[in-house]
XYZ file of C-alpha atoms in Angstrom:
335
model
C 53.843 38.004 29.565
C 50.844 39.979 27.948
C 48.206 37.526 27.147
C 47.389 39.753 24.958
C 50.315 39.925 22.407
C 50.144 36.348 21.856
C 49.627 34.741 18.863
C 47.010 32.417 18.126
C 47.708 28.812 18.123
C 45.880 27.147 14.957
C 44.287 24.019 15.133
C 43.012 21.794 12.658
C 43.402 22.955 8.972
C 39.488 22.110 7.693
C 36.719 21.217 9.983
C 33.491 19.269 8.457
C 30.524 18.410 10.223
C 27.236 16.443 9.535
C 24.204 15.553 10.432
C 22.887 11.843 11.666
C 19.797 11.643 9.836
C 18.716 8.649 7.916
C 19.745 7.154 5.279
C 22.059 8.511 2.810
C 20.909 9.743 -0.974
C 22.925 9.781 -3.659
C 22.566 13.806 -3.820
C 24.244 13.702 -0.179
C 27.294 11.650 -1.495
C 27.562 14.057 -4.320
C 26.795 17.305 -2.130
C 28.668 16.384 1.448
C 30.730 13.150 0.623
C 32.505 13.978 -2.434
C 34.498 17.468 -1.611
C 35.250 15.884 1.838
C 37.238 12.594 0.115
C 38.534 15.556 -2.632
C 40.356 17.188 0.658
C 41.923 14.151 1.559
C 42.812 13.075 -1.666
C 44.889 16.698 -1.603
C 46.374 15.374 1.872
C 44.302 18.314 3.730
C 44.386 17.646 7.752
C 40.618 17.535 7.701
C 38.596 16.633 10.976
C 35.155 15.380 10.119
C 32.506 15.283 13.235
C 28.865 14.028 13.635
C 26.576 16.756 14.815
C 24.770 14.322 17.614
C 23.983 17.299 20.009
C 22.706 19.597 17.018
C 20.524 16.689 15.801
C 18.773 16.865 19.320
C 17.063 19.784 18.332
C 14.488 17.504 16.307
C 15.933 13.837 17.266
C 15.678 11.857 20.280
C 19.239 10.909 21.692
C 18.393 7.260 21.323
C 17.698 7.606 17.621
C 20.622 9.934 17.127
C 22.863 7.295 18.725
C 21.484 4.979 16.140
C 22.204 7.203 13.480
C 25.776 8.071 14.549
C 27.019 4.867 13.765
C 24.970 4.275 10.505
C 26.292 7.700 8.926
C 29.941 7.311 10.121
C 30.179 3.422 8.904
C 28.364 4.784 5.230
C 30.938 7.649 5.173
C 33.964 4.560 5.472
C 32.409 2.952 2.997
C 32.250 5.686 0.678
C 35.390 6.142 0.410
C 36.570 8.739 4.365
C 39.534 6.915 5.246
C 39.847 7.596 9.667
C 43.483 7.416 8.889
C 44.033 10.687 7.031
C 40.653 12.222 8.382
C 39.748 12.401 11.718
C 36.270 11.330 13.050
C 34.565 11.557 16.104
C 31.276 12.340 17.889
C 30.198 15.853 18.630
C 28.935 14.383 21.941
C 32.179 12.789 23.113
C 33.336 16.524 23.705
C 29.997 17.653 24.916
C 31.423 19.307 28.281
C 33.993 21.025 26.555
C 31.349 22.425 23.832
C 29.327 23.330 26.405
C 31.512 25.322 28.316
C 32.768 26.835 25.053
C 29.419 28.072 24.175
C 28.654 29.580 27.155
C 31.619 31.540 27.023
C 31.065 32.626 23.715
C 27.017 32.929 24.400
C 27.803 36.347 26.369
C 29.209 38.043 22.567
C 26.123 37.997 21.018
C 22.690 39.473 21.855
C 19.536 37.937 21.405
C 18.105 40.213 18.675
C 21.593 38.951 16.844
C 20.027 35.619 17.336
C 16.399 36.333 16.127
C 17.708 37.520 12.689
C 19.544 34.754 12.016
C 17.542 34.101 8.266
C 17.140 30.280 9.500
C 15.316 31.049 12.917
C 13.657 34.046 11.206
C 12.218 31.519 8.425
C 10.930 28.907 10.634
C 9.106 31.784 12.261
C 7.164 32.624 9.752
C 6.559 29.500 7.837
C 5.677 27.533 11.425
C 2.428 27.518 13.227
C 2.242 29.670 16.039
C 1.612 26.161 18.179
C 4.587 23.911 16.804
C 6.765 27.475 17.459
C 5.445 27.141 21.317
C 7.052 23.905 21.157
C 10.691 24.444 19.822
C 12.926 23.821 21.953
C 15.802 26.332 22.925
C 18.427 24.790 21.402
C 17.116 25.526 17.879
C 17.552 29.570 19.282
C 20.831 28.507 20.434
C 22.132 26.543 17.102
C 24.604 29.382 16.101
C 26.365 29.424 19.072
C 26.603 26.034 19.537
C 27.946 25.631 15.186
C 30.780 28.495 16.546
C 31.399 26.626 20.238
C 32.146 23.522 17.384
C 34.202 25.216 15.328
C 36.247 27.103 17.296
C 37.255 24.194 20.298
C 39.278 22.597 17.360
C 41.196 26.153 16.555
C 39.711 25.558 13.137
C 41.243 27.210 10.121
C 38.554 26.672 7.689
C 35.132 25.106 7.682
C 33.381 24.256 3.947
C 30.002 25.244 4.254
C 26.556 24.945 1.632
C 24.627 28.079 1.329
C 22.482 27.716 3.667
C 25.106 27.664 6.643
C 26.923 30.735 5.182
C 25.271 32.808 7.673
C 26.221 30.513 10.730
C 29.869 30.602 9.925
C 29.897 34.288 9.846
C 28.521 34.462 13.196
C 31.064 32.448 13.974
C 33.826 34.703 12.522
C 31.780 37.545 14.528
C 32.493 35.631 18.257
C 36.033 34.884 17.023
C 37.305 38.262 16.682
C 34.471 39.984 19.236
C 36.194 37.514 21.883
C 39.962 38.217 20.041
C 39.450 42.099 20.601
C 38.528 41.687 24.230
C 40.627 39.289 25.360
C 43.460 39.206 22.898
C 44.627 36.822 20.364
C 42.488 33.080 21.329
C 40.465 31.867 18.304
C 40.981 31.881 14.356
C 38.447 33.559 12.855
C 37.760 30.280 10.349
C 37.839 30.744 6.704
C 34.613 30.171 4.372
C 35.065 27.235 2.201
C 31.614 27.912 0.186
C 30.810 24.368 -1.554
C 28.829 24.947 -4.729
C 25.226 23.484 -4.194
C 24.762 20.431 -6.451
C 21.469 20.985 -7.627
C 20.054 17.380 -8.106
C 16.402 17.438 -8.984
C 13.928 14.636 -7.474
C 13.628 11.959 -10.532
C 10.204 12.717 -10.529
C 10.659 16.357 -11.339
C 8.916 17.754 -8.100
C 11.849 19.864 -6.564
C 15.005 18.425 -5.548
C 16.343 15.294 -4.713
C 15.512 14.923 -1.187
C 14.883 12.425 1.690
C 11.769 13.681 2.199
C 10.563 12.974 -1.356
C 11.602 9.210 -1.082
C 9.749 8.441 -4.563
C 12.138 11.095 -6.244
C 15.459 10.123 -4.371
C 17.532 7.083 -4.764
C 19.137 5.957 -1.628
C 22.330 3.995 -1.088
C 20.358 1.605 0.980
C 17.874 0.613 -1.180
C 16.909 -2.267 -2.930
C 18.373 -2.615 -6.950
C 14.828 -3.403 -7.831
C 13.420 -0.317 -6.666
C 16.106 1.803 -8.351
C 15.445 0.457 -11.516
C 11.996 1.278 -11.239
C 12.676 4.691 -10.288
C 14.977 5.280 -12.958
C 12.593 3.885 -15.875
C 9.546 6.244 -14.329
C 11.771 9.083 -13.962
C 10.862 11.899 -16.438
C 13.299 13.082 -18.568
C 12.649 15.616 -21.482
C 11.397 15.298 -25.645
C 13.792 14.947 -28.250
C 16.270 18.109 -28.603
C 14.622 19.620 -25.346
C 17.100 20.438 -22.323
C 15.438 21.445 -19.412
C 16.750 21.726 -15.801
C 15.226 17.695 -15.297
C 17.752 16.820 -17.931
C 20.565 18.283 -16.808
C 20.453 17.079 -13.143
C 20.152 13.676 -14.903
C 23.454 13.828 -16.983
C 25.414 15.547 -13.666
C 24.365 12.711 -11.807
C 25.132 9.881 -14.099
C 28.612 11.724 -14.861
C 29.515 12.222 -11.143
C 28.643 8.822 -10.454
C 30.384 7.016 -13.901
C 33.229 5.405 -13.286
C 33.476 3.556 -16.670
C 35.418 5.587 -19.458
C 32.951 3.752 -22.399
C 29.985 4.766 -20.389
C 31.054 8.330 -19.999
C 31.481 7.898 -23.860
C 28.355 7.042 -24.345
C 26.859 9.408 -22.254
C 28.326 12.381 -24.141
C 27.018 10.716 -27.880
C 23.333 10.084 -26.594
C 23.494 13.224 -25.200
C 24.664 14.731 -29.242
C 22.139 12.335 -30.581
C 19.384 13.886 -28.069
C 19.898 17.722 -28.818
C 20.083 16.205 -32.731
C 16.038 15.882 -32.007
C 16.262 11.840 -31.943
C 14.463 9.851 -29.569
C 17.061 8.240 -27.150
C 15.609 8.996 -23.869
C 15.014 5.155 -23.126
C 18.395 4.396 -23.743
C 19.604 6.939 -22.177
C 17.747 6.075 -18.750
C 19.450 2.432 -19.608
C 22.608 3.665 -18.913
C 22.092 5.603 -16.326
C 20.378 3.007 -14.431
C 23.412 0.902 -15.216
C 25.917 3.805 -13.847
C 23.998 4.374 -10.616
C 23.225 0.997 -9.636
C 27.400 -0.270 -10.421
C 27.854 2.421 -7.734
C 25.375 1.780 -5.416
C 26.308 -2.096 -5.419
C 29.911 -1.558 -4.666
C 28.767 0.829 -1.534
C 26.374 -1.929 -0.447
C 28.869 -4.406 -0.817
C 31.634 -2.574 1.043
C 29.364 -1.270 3.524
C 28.200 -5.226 4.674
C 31.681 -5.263 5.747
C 32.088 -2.656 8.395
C 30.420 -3.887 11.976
C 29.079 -1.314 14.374
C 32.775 -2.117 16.599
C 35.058 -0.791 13.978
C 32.984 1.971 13.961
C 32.816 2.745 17.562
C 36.719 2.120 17.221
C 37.349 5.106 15.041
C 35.204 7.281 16.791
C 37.293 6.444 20.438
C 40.275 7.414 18.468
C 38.721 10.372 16.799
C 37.458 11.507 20.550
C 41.079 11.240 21.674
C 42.384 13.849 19.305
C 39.195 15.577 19.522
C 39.536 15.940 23.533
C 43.157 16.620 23.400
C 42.903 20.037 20.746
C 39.763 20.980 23.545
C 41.792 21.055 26.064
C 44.237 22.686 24.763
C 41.528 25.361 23.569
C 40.132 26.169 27.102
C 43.194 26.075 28.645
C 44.040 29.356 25.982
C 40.948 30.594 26.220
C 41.370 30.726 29.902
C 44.346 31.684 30.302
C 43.367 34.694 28.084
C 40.015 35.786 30.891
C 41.879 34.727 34.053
């Protein structure tokens, strides 16, 4: 038979991964969390998988070990259910990636790799010293985002603006390798997410974990959210300003109380009316975001570091299995 003439054999229908950094914010649940749990809620066959090997690129492995488990047991207790979404560990198919990406390492040149905006940026926003000491695997992310991708036969990948770029190098190796070698990888679809633009409570930029005075984590003590959310600036009577709206989209994502959405919407009427409800406002949204951030804490106590490491041996299983199957293609396709 032609290798050639065959068809491609899809994989999973939406691939997700993420990052084990930290602690979660709020913004992440809202920006990463949420469309994932929408996807499963529509009974997509989603794979989500924790970037451990990309994370090296600024991590050591011991911390990102330490991470893995943190991020995967928040994203249970969020709401990721291992039943309808696969999860495992980038790491637990790191021979197979590796392989993968050196395959797919000989389609692209390295002035490809130099314009990628990412790489380009660091350049020139980096000291000439700290750029000495990058390591190659930040050169090599692209390849290594397609080697992920495309070892699960992924159909389509949702991605924030800032990995648009990645993904279409990704689509570039796909079909590069398709022409030569016939028919072996889908060329994954873009799933763009919409960036949430949550602003830092403070009013400094956005909501970020590097700005831990403007962000409020799921971790963190009630206390110190309420204290956040009383400093946090707001806007004068009738005023709407870019502060203000990041407020309301965050206490509406995060309201899970009909009267309090209510509420919302009439202070909000009462606001643009010119009257001064700002402090009650902040009331309420305090209330909103701390309801939610108790019930993570309080389902989160409840998952130990072996149910998590149970999920992730299943997720590997699968994970291994559609890897196989993807080098035994992709090699049948060059040999």
């Amino acid at each position: 038979m032609d290798n050639k003439k065959e068809k491609i054999e899809l994989g999973v229908e939406i691939l997700t991964g993420i990052r084990p950094t930290g602690d979660l914010t709020v913004a992440n649940y809202l920006g990463a969390v949420l469309p994932i749990l929408k996807m499963q809620e529509e009974g997509k066959r989603s794979v989500l998988f924790v970037a451990d090997l990309h994370a090296l690129t600024t991590n050591e492995p011991a911390e990102t070990k330490k991470y893995c488990l943190n991020v995967i047991a928040d994203y249970v207790a969020l709401g990721i259910d291992p039943r309808k979404t696969i999860i495992y560990r980038q790491s637990d198919v790191a021979e197979e990636t590796t392989v993968l990406m050196t395959y797919l390492a000989r389609h692209i040149s390295v002035a490809e790799l130099l314009r990628t905006p990412t790489l380009k940026e660091k350049m020139q926003t980096e000291s000439e010293e700290k750029l000495k000491q990058a390591n190659a695997l930040l050169f090599m992310y692209p390849v290594l985002m397609a080697a992920d991708i495309l070892l699960q036969r992924s159909v389509a990948v949702p991605v924030g603006e800032d990995q648009v770029v990645h993904l279409e190098i990704t689509r570039k190796l796909a079909n590069r390798f398709n022409k030569k070698y016939g028919d072996t990888f889908p060329a994954p679809a873009l799933m763009q997410r919409k960036a949430l633009r949550l602003l830092s409570l403070r009013g400094e930029g956005k909501m970020s974990k590097s700005n831990p005075s403007g962000a409020i984590f799921l971790s963190e003590d009630i206390k110190s959210i309420e204290k956040k959310i009383k400093k946090a600036e707001t806007a004068i009577e009738g005023e709407m300003t870019p502060r203000m709206e990041s407020h309301l989209l965050l206490s509406k994502s995060l309201c899970q109380d009909k009267n309090d959405a209510k509420q919302i919407d009439a202070l909000l009427v009462q606001h643009k009316n010119g009257e001064a409800v700002m402090g009650e406002f902040k009331k309420l949204m305090a209330k909103i975001i701390i309801s939610f951030v108790e019930d993570f804490q309080s389902k989160r106590a409840k998952i130990t570091d072996e149910q998590v490491r149970a999920i992730l041996k299943d997720g590997a299983v699968t994970a291994r299995k559609n890897a196989a199957k993807t080098l035994e293609i992709m090699k049948n396709r060059l040999y």
